[in-house]
Amino acid sequence: MASLFTPFLHLIPSLLLLTLLQLHPVHSHYHPSTPSPYSSASASASQSEWKPARATYYAAADPRDAVGGACGYGDLEKSGYGKATAGLSTVLFEKGQICGACFEVRCVDDLRWCIPGTSIIVTATNFCAPNYGFEPDGGGKCNPPNAHFVLPIEAFEKIAIWKASNMPIQYRRIKCRKEGGVRFSIGGAGIFLSVLISNAAGAGDVMAVKIKGSRTGWLPMGRNWGQNWHINADLKNQPLSFEVTSSDGLTITSYNVAPKNWNFGQTFEGKQFES
């Protein structure tokens, strides 16, 4: 009988190893991050797979400086975004369409500088302009086809040591989680109306906006830049309603957000997307 099992004896170590792996599976050293002031969404609410990119950081010369960015959000501290923000390279910025979207970012491939088991969640609020005087693999870090994030140093240091400078990272889209409703900041003059859409949860980035006065039907607004939307229409002395559609196709309607006596320079809060 022993001779019948002899040819299979060499398989025993492999079978034992397979059994041990099933009983004690190996886990990556990256774990969902603990919610922090740098997190605007749950790490488990991912919308896409991890993708490779690189990240650098900036440090404001004066901490009192208010950096508005290319999305038009103005003072990021006052508008609720704080330091959990990112400037994106050309291939990610999508000409401003991506403004407001949320990303989970983690450091990879460098055990010297990465902080294991950490990730951050940031909102796209700015644009990292290309520098065509350099090659993409040289000084042109935000040149096409590079996927690149520029982070405040406060956010960067949550995932890597600052000496790392230009770090390989991974990123993925996730749903945004915000406090309160979508905000509508009204600017302009006369019949020119400009509305900044901010604090959007869910997909975060807005792809279409309509406005309605008490004496009009629904009027489509055009994207001016970032998340600033505009229209030429006489809407004074009318309560204003808004219909906002995010990039995932979901639409929310906020009726009579602004009262009849609204004025330029005011901000109003409407309904919110689910997150």
Short mmCIF file of the C-alpha atoms (twelve columns), coordinates in Angstrom:
data_MODEL
# 
_entry.id   MODEL 
# 
loop_
_atom_site.group_PDB 
_atom_site.id 
_atom_site.type_symbol 
_atom_site.label_atom_id 
_atom_site.label_alt_id 
_atom_site.label_comp_id 
_atom_site.label_asym_id 
_atom_site.label_seq_id 
_atom_site.Cartn_x 
_atom_site.Cartn_y 
_atom_site.Cartn_z 
_atom_site.pdbx_PDB_model_num 
ATOM 1   C CA . MET A 1   0.000   0.000  0.000   1 
ATOM 2   C CA . ALA A 2   2.846   2.399  0.838   1 
ATOM 3   C CA . SER A 3   4.037   2.236  -2.741  1 
ATOM 4   C CA . LEU A 4   0.695   3.582  -3.972  1 
ATOM 5   C CA . PHE A 5   1.093   6.854  -1.979  1 
ATOM 6   C CA . THR A 6   4.800   7.363  -2.594  1 
ATOM 7   C CA . PRO A 7   4.309   9.448  -5.840  1 
ATOM 8   C CA . PHE A 8   2.078   11.916 -3.931  1 
ATOM 9   C CA . LEU A 9   4.332   12.522 -0.926  1 
ATOM 10  C CA . HIS A 10  5.899   15.588 -2.553  1 
ATOM 11  C CA . LEU A 11  2.455   17.277 -2.637  1 
ATOM 12  C CA . ILE A 12  1.999   17.222 1.150   1 
ATOM 13  C CA . PRO A 13  3.974   20.476 1.893   1 
ATOM 14  C CA . SER A 14  1.977   22.396 -0.762  1 
ATOM 15  C CA . LEU A 15  -1.322  21.099 0.590   1 
ATOM 16  C CA . LEU A 16  -0.346  22.092 4.122   1 
ATOM 17  C CA . LEU A 17  0.621   25.610 2.939   1 
ATOM 18  C CA . LEU A 18  -2.685  26.005 1.083   1 
ATOM 19  C CA . THR A 19  -4.589  24.947 4.203   1 
ATOM 20  C CA . LEU A 20  -2.697  27.447 6.351   1 
ATOM 21  C CA . LEU A 21  -3.380  30.285 3.895   1 
ATOM 22  C CA . GLN A 22  -7.080  29.480 3.945   1 
ATOM 23  C CA . LEU A 23  -7.103  29.514 7.744   1 
ATOM 24  C CA . HIS A 24  -4.911  32.629 8.031   1 
ATOM 25  C CA . PRO A 25  -5.309  34.762 4.877   1 
ATOM 26  C CA . VAL A 26  -2.625  37.353 4.150   1 
ATOM 27  C CA . HIS A 27  -3.775  40.982 4.300   1 
ATOM 28  C CA . SER A 28  -2.278  44.077 2.724   1 
ATOM 29  C CA . HIS A 29  -0.672  46.559 5.096   1 
ATOM 30  C CA . TYR A 30  -3.182  49.143 3.804   1 
ATOM 31  C CA . HIS A 31  -6.369  49.278 5.843   1 
ATOM 32  C CA . PRO A 32  -9.361  51.594 5.633   1 
ATOM 33  C CA . SER A 33  -8.366  54.811 7.324   1 
ATOM 34  C CA . THR A 34  -9.878  56.010 10.556  1 
ATOM 35  C CA . PRO A 35  -12.228 58.954 9.944   1 
ATOM 36  C CA . SER A 36  -10.430 62.245 10.570  1 
ATOM 37  C CA . PRO A 37  -10.800 65.949 9.787   1 
ATOM 38  C CA . TYR A 38  -9.252  65.054 6.419   1 
ATOM 39  C CA . SER A 39  -12.055 62.619 5.595   1 
ATOM 40  C CA . SER A 40  -15.240 63.783 3.912   1 
ATOM 41  C CA . ALA A 41  -16.540 60.319 3.101   1 
ATOM 42  C CA . SER A 42  -16.391 56.744 4.294   1 
ATOM 43  C CA . ALA A 43  -13.425 54.809 2.923   1 
ATOM 44  C CA . SER A 44  -15.715 51.851 2.321   1 
ATOM 45  C CA . ALA A 45  -17.976 53.813 -0.022  1 
ATOM 46  C CA . SER A 46  -15.708 53.403 -3.031  1 
ATOM 47  C CA . GLN A 47  -16.955 54.085 -6.551  1 
ATOM 48  C CA . SER A 48  -13.984 52.839 -8.530  1 
ATOM 49  C CA . GLU A 49  -10.855 50.715 -8.413  1 
ATOM 50  C CA . TRP A 50  -7.475  51.961 -7.240  1 
ATOM 51  C CA . LYS A 51  -5.449  53.683 -9.963  1 
ATOM 52  C CA . PRO A 52  -1.797  54.800 -10.003 1 
ATOM 53  C CA . ALA A 53  -0.708  58.444 -9.810  1 
ATOM 54  C CA . ARG A 54  1.835   60.667 -8.083  1 
ATOM 55  C CA . ALA A 55  1.481   63.405 -5.484  1 
ATOM 56  C CA . THR A 56  3.412   66.443 -4.310  1 
ATOM 57  C CA . TYR A 57  2.558   69.026 -1.673  1 
ATOM 58  C CA . TYR A 58  2.535   72.757 -1.185  1 
ATOM 59  C CA . ALA A 59  2.907   74.827 1.968   1 
ATOM 60  C CA . ALA A 60  1.314   78.256 2.087   1 
ATOM 61  C CA . ALA A 61  3.803   81.060 2.691   1 
ATOM 62  C CA . ASP A 62  1.375   82.512 5.208   1 
ATOM 63  C CA . PRO A 63  -1.213  80.317 6.972   1 
ATOM 64  C CA . ARG A 64  -3.649  83.214 6.830   1 
ATOM 65  C CA . ASP A 65  -3.644  83.113 3.036   1 
ATOM 66  C CA . ALA A 66  -6.990  82.030 1.584   1 
ATOM 67  C CA . VAL A 67  -6.513  79.938 -1.566  1 
ATOM 68  C CA . GLY A 68  -9.666  79.821 -3.659  1 
ATOM 69  C CA . GLY A 69  -8.491  77.579 -6.471  1 
ATOM 70  C CA . ALA A 70  -9.656  76.998 -10.034 1 
ATOM 71  C CA . CYS A 71  -13.054 75.602 -9.012  1 
ATOM 72  C CA . GLY A 72  -14.268 78.938 -7.681  1 
ATOM 73  C CA . TYR A 73  -14.950 77.898 -4.091  1 
ATOM 74  C CA . GLY A 74  -13.261 80.994 -2.685  1 
ATOM 75  C CA . ASP A 75  -11.880 80.720 0.843   1 
ATOM 76  C CA . LEU A 76  -11.631 76.948 1.288   1 
ATOM 77  C CA . GLU A 77  -11.617 77.206 5.076   1 
ATOM 78  C CA . LYS A 78  -14.807 79.278 5.226   1 
ATOM 79  C CA . SER A 79  -16.547 77.129 2.607   1 
ATOM 80  C CA . GLY A 80  -15.941 73.993 4.670   1 
ATOM 81  C CA . TYR A 81  -13.269 72.222 2.611   1 
ATOM 82  C CA . GLY A 82  -10.371 73.072 4.908   1 
ATOM 83  C CA . LYS A 83  -7.076  71.337 4.105   1 
ATOM 84  C CA . ALA A 84  -8.723  68.159 2.781   1 
ATOM 85  C CA . THR A 85  -8.357  69.355 -0.793  1 
ATOM 86  C CA . ALA A 86  -6.392  68.599 -3.949  1 
ATOM 87  C CA . GLY A 87  -5.290  70.265 -7.146  1 
ATOM 88  C CA . LEU A 88  -5.514  67.875 -10.094 1 
ATOM 89  C CA . SER A 89  -3.466  67.580 -13.275 1 
ATOM 90  C CA . THR A 90  -4.944  68.132 -16.740 1 
ATOM 91  C CA . VAL A 91  -5.978  64.520 -17.356 1 
ATOM 92  C CA . LEU A 92  -7.921  64.423 -14.070 1 
ATOM 93  C CA . PHE A 93  -9.334  67.963 -13.952 1 
ATOM 94  C CA . GLU A 94  -11.655 67.492 -16.952 1 
ATOM 95  C CA . LYS A 95  -11.828 71.247 -17.625 1 
ATOM 96  C CA . GLY A 96  -13.441 71.824 -14.247 1 
ATOM 97  C CA . GLN A 97  -16.130 69.156 -14.472 1 
ATOM 98  C CA . ILE A 98  -14.401 67.174 -11.691 1 
ATOM 99  C CA . CYS A 99  -14.615 70.059 -9.184  1 
ATOM 100 C CA . GLY A 100 -16.262 68.831 -5.991  1 
ATOM 101 C CA . ALA A 101 -15.528 65.139 -6.534  1 
ATOM 102 C CA . CYS A 102 -13.974 63.180 -3.659  1 
ATOM 103 C CA . PHE A 103 -10.973 60.862 -3.795  1 
ATOM 104 C CA . GLU A 104 -9.335  58.476 -1.395  1 
ATOM 105 C CA . VAL A 105 -5.542  58.640 -1.694  1 
ATOM 106 C CA . ARG A 106 -2.860  56.353 -0.247  1 
ATOM 107 C CA . CYS A 107 0.933   56.208 -0.497  1 
ATOM 108 C CA . VAL A 108 2.459   53.126 -2.159  1 
ATOM 109 C CA . ASP A 109 5.716   51.515 -3.241  1 
ATOM 110 C CA . ASP A 110 8.074   53.326 -0.880  1 
ATOM 111 C CA . LEU A 111 8.517   51.874 2.597   1 
ATOM 112 C CA . ARG A 112 11.002  54.639 3.486   1 
ATOM 113 C CA . TRP A 113 8.440   57.433 3.263   1 
ATOM 114 C CA . CYS A 114 4.945   55.908 3.288   1 
ATOM 115 C CA . ILE A 115 2.994   55.783 6.538   1 
ATOM 116 C CA . PRO A 116 1.529   52.247 6.486   1 
ATOM 117 C CA . GLY A 117 -2.163  51.688 7.020   1 
ATOM 118 C CA . THR A 118 -3.196  55.261 6.211   1 
ATOM 119 C CA . SER A 119 -5.193  57.025 3.549   1 
ATOM 120 C CA . ILE A 120 -6.768  60.456 3.191   1 
ATOM 121 C CA . ILE A 121 -9.956  61.681 1.579   1 
ATOM 122 C CA . VAL A 122 -9.790  64.932 -0.369  1 
ATOM 123 C CA . THR A 123 -12.104 67.046 -2.502  1 
ATOM 124 C CA . ALA A 124 -11.031 68.319 -5.926  1 
ATOM 125 C CA . THR A 125 -10.878 72.116 -5.579  1 
ATOM 126 C CA . ASN A 126 -8.037  73.243 -7.822  1 
ATOM 127 C CA . PHE A 127 -6.113  72.722 -11.066 1 
ATOM 128 C CA . CYS A 128 -2.424  71.891 -11.393 1 
ATOM 129 C CA . ALA A 129 -1.487  73.618 -14.638 1 
ATOM 130 C CA . PRO A 130 0.904   71.905 -17.060 1 
ATOM 131 C CA . ASN A 131 4.372   73.283 -17.686 1 
ATOM 132 C CA . TYR A 132 5.243   72.448 -21.263 1 
ATOM 133 C CA . GLY A 133 8.764   73.776 -20.802 1 
ATOM 134 C CA . PHE A 134 9.529   70.420 -19.194 1 
ATOM 135 C CA . GLU A 135 8.946   66.823 -20.177 1 
ATOM 136 C CA . PRO A 136 6.170   64.901 -18.359 1 
ATOM 137 C CA . ASP A 137 8.799   62.671 -16.729 1 
ATOM 138 C CA . GLY A 138 10.925  65.694 -15.811 1 
ATOM 139 C CA . GLY A 139 9.707   68.930 -14.260 1 
ATOM 140 C CA . GLY A 140 6.305   68.815 -15.944 1 
ATOM 141 C CA . LYS A 141 4.643   66.743 -13.241 1 
ATOM 142 C CA . CYS A 142 1.144   67.927 -14.173 1 
ATOM 143 C CA . ASN A 143 1.653   67.598 -17.927 1 
ATOM 144 C CA . PRO A 144 -0.426  65.062 -19.880 1 
ATOM 145 C CA . PRO A 145 -0.533  62.103 -19.616 1 
ATOM 146 C CA . ASN A 146 0.424   62.304 -15.910 1 
ATOM 147 C CA . ALA A 147 -2.202  61.710 -13.237 1 
ATOM 148 C CA . HIS A 148 -1.024  63.978 -10.440 1 
ATOM 149 C CA . PHE A 149 -2.375  65.315 -7.130  1 
ATOM 150 C CA . VAL A 150 -1.077  68.456 -5.432  1 
ATOM 151 C CA . LEU A 151 -1.974  68.346 -1.736  1 
ATOM 152 C CA . PRO A 152 -1.664  70.762 1.173   1 
ATOM 153 C CA . ILE A 153 1.275   69.632 3.290   1 
ATOM 154 C CA . GLU A 154 -1.145  69.045 6.179   1 
ATOM 155 C CA . ALA A 155 -2.904  66.372 4.111   1 
ATOM 156 C CA . PHE A 156 0.276   64.970 2.521   1 
ATOM 157 C CA . GLU A 157 1.827   64.304 5.923   1 
ATOM 158 C CA . LYS A 158 -1.112  62.078 6.841   1 
ATOM 159 C CA . ILE A 159 0.124   59.446 4.359   1 
ATOM 160 C CA . ALA A 160 3.855   60.129 3.845   1 
ATOM 161 C CA . ILE A 161 6.907   61.820 5.340   1 
ATOM 162 C CA . TRP A 162 7.304   65.299 3.845   1 
ATOM 163 C CA . LYS A 163 10.825  64.505 2.607   1 
ATOM 164 C CA . ALA A 164 9.268   62.101 0.107   1 
ATOM 165 C CA . SER A 165 8.370   65.071 -2.122  1 
ATOM 166 C CA . ASN A 166 7.068   63.539 -5.408  1 
ATOM 167 C CA . MET A 167 5.477   60.273 -4.235  1 
ATOM 168 C CA . PRO A 168 3.850   57.361 -6.057  1 
ATOM 169 C CA . ILE A 169 0.273   57.002 -4.820  1 
ATOM 170 C CA . GLN A 170 -2.954  55.216 -5.597  1 
ATOM 171 C CA . TYR A 171 -6.329  56.940 -5.759  1 
ATOM 172 C CA . ARG A 172 -9.987  56.080 -6.280  1 
ATOM 173 C CA . ARG A 173 -13.266 57.982 -6.572  1 
ATOM 174 C CA . ILE A 174 -15.550 57.696 -3.571  1 
ATOM 175 C CA . LYS A 175 -18.824 59.264 -2.534  1 
ATOM 176 C CA . CYS A 176 -18.615 62.585 -0.741  1 
ATOM 177 C CA . ARG A 177 -20.140 63.059 2.680   1 
ATOM 178 C CA . LYS A 178 -20.956 66.654 3.599   1 
ATOM 179 C CA . GLU A 179 -22.692 68.429 6.456   1 
ATOM 180 C CA . GLY A 180 -25.823 70.406 5.622   1 
ATOM 181 C CA . GLY A 181 -27.282 70.913 2.178   1 
ATOM 182 C CA . VAL A 182 -25.990 71.975 -1.217  1 
ATOM 183 C CA . ARG A 183 -25.048 75.663 -1.123  1 
ATOM 184 C CA . PHE A 184 -25.970 78.267 -3.722  1 
ATOM 185 C CA . SER A 185 -23.882 81.472 -3.648  1 
ATOM 186 C CA . ILE A 186 -25.413 84.144 -5.845  1 
ATOM 187 C CA . GLY A 187 -23.269 86.676 -7.656  1 
ATOM 188 C CA . GLY A 188 -23.529 88.883 -10.709 1 
ATOM 189 C CA . ALA A 189 -25.229 92.185 -11.511 1 
ATOM 190 C CA . GLY A 190 -28.348 93.276 -13.336 1 
ATOM 191 C CA . ILE A 191 -29.728 90.423 -15.410 1 
ATOM 192 C CA . PHE A 192 -26.419 88.510 -15.294 1 
ATOM 193 C CA . LEU A 193 -26.731 85.849 -12.585 1 
ATOM 194 C CA . SER A 194 -23.790 83.710 -11.434 1 
ATOM 195 C CA . VAL A 195 -24.333 80.863 -8.961  1 
ATOM 196 C CA . LEU A 196 -21.538 78.936 -7.255  1 
ATOM 197 C CA . ILE A 197 -22.623 75.375 -6.379  1 
ATOM 198 C CA . SER A 198 -20.720 73.959 -3.401  1 
ATOM 199 C CA . ASN A 199 -20.909 71.410 -0.576  1 
ATOM 200 C CA . ALA A 200 -22.448 68.718 -2.790  1 
ATOM 201 C CA . ALA A 201 -22.447 65.199 -1.343  1 
ATOM 202 C CA . GLY A 202 -22.720 61.933 -3.292  1 
ATOM 203 C CA . ALA A 203 -20.783 62.131 -6.549  1 
ATOM 204 C CA . GLY A 204 -19.770 65.656 -5.562  1 
ATOM 205 C CA . ASP A 205 -19.277 67.051 -9.054  1 
ATOM 206 C CA . VAL A 206 -22.195 68.831 -10.735 1 
ATOM 207 C CA . MET A 207 -22.877 68.354 -14.433 1 
ATOM 208 C CA . ALA A 208 -26.084 70.384 -14.953 1 
ATOM 209 C CA . VAL A 209 -28.023 73.145 -13.192 1 
ATOM 210 C CA . LYS A 210 -31.434 74.677 -13.825 1 
ATOM 211 C CA . ILE A 211 -32.958 77.718 -12.122 1 
ATOM 212 C CA . LYS A 212 -36.580 78.800 -11.779 1 
ATOM 213 C CA . GLY A 213 -38.203 82.011 -10.629 1 
ATOM 214 C CA . SER A 214 -41.805 82.335 -9.561  1 
ATOM 215 C CA . ARG A 215 -42.608 83.906 -12.946 1 
ATOM 216 C CA . THR A 216 -40.528 81.572 -15.149 1 
ATOM 217 C CA . GLY A 217 -40.255 77.945 -16.070 1 
ATOM 218 C CA . TRP A 218 -37.061 75.924 -15.555 1 
ATOM 219 C CA . LEU A 219 -34.120 77.675 -17.241 1 
ATOM 220 C CA . PRO A 220 -30.858 75.801 -17.946 1 
ATOM 221 C CA . MET A 221 -27.680 77.462 -16.687 1 
ATOM 222 C CA . GLY A 222 -24.297 77.261 -18.407 1 
ATOM 223 C CA . ARG A 223 -21.009 76.399 -16.755 1 
ATOM 224 C CA . ASN A 224 -18.893 79.533 -16.506 1 
ATOM 225 C CA . TRP A 225 -15.827 77.958 -14.862 1 
ATOM 226 C CA . GLY A 226 -15.309 75.337 -12.196 1 
ATOM 227 C CA . GLN A 227 -18.618 75.058 -10.345 1 
ATOM 228 C CA . ASN A 228 -19.755 78.582 -11.223 1 
ATOM 229 C CA . TRP A 229 -22.910 78.557 -13.331 1 
ATOM 230 C CA . HIS A 230 -24.459 81.533 -15.093 1 
ATOM 231 C CA . ILE A 231 -27.540 82.769 -16.929 1 
ATOM 232 C CA . ASN A 232 -28.812 86.033 -18.389 1 
ATOM 233 C CA . ALA A 233 -32.342 86.435 -17.055 1 
ATOM 234 C CA . ASP A 234 -34.286 88.959 -14.998 1 
ATOM 235 C CA . LEU A 235 -34.992 87.001 -11.823 1 
ATOM 236 C CA . LYS A 236 -35.049 89.819 -9.276  1 
ATOM 237 C CA . ASN A 237 -37.958 89.990 -6.834  1 
ATOM 238 C CA . GLN A 238 -38.735 86.315 -7.349  1 
ATOM 239 C CA . PRO A 239 -38.052 83.338 -5.049  1 
ATOM 240 C CA . LEU A 240 -35.487 81.049 -6.709  1 
ATOM 241 C CA . SER A 241 -35.565 77.268 -7.055  1 
ATOM 242 C CA . PHE A 242 -32.713 75.069 -8.298  1 
ATOM 243 C CA . GLU A 243 -32.461 71.698 -10.000 1 
ATOM 244 C CA . VAL A 244 -28.971 70.177 -9.683  1 
ATOM 245 C CA . THR A 245 -27.748 67.041 -11.483 1 
ATOM 246 C CA . SER A 246 -24.518 65.315 -10.444 1 
ATOM 247 C CA . SER A 247 -22.165 63.315 -12.654 1 
ATOM 248 C CA . ASP A 248 -23.812 60.010 -11.681 1 
ATOM 249 C CA . GLY A 249 -27.104 61.222 -13.170 1 
ATOM 250 C CA . LEU A 250 -28.912 61.874 -9.884  1 
ATOM 251 C CA . THR A 251 -30.995 65.055 -9.619  1 
ATOM 252 C CA . ILE A 252 -32.238 66.975 -6.594  1 
ATOM 253 C CA . THR A 253 -34.716 69.844 -6.690  1 
ATOM 254 C CA . SER A 254 -34.703 72.570 -4.047  1 
ATOM 255 C CA . TYR A 255 -37.777 74.790 -4.238  1 
ATOM 256 C CA . ASN A 256 -37.802 78.429 -3.110  1 
ATOM 257 C CA . VAL A 257 -34.247 78.245 -1.760  1 
ATOM 258 C CA . ALA A 258 -33.774 81.993 -2.097  1 
ATOM 259 C CA . PRO A 259 -36.633 84.224 -0.909  1 
ATOM 260 C CA . LYS A 260 -38.242 86.921 -3.026  1 
ATOM 261 C CA . ASN A 261 -35.966 89.611 -1.566  1 
ATOM 262 C CA . TRP A 262 -32.653 87.808 -2.272  1 
ATOM 263 C CA . ASN A 263 -29.582 89.904 -3.105  1 
ATOM 264 C CA . PHE A 264 -26.273 89.369 -4.878  1 
ATOM 265 C CA . GLY A 265 -23.572 88.189 -2.493  1 
ATOM 266 C CA . GLN A 266 -25.885 85.958 -0.461  1 
ATOM 267 C CA . THR A 267 -25.596 82.189 0.020   1 
ATOM 268 C CA . PHE A 268 -28.532 79.832 0.494   1 
ATOM 269 C CA . GLU A 269 -28.759 76.156 1.379   1 
ATOM 270 C CA . GLY A 270 -30.955 73.574 -0.335  1 
ATOM 271 C CA . LYS A 271 -31.488 69.833 -0.326  1 
ATOM 272 C CA . GLN A 272 -28.590 67.358 -0.329  1 
ATOM 273 C CA . PHE A 273 -27.603 64.270 -2.326  1 
ATOM 274 C CA . GLU A 274 -27.479 60.957 -0.475  1 
ATOM 275 C CA . SER A 275 -23.980 59.827 0.453   1 
# 
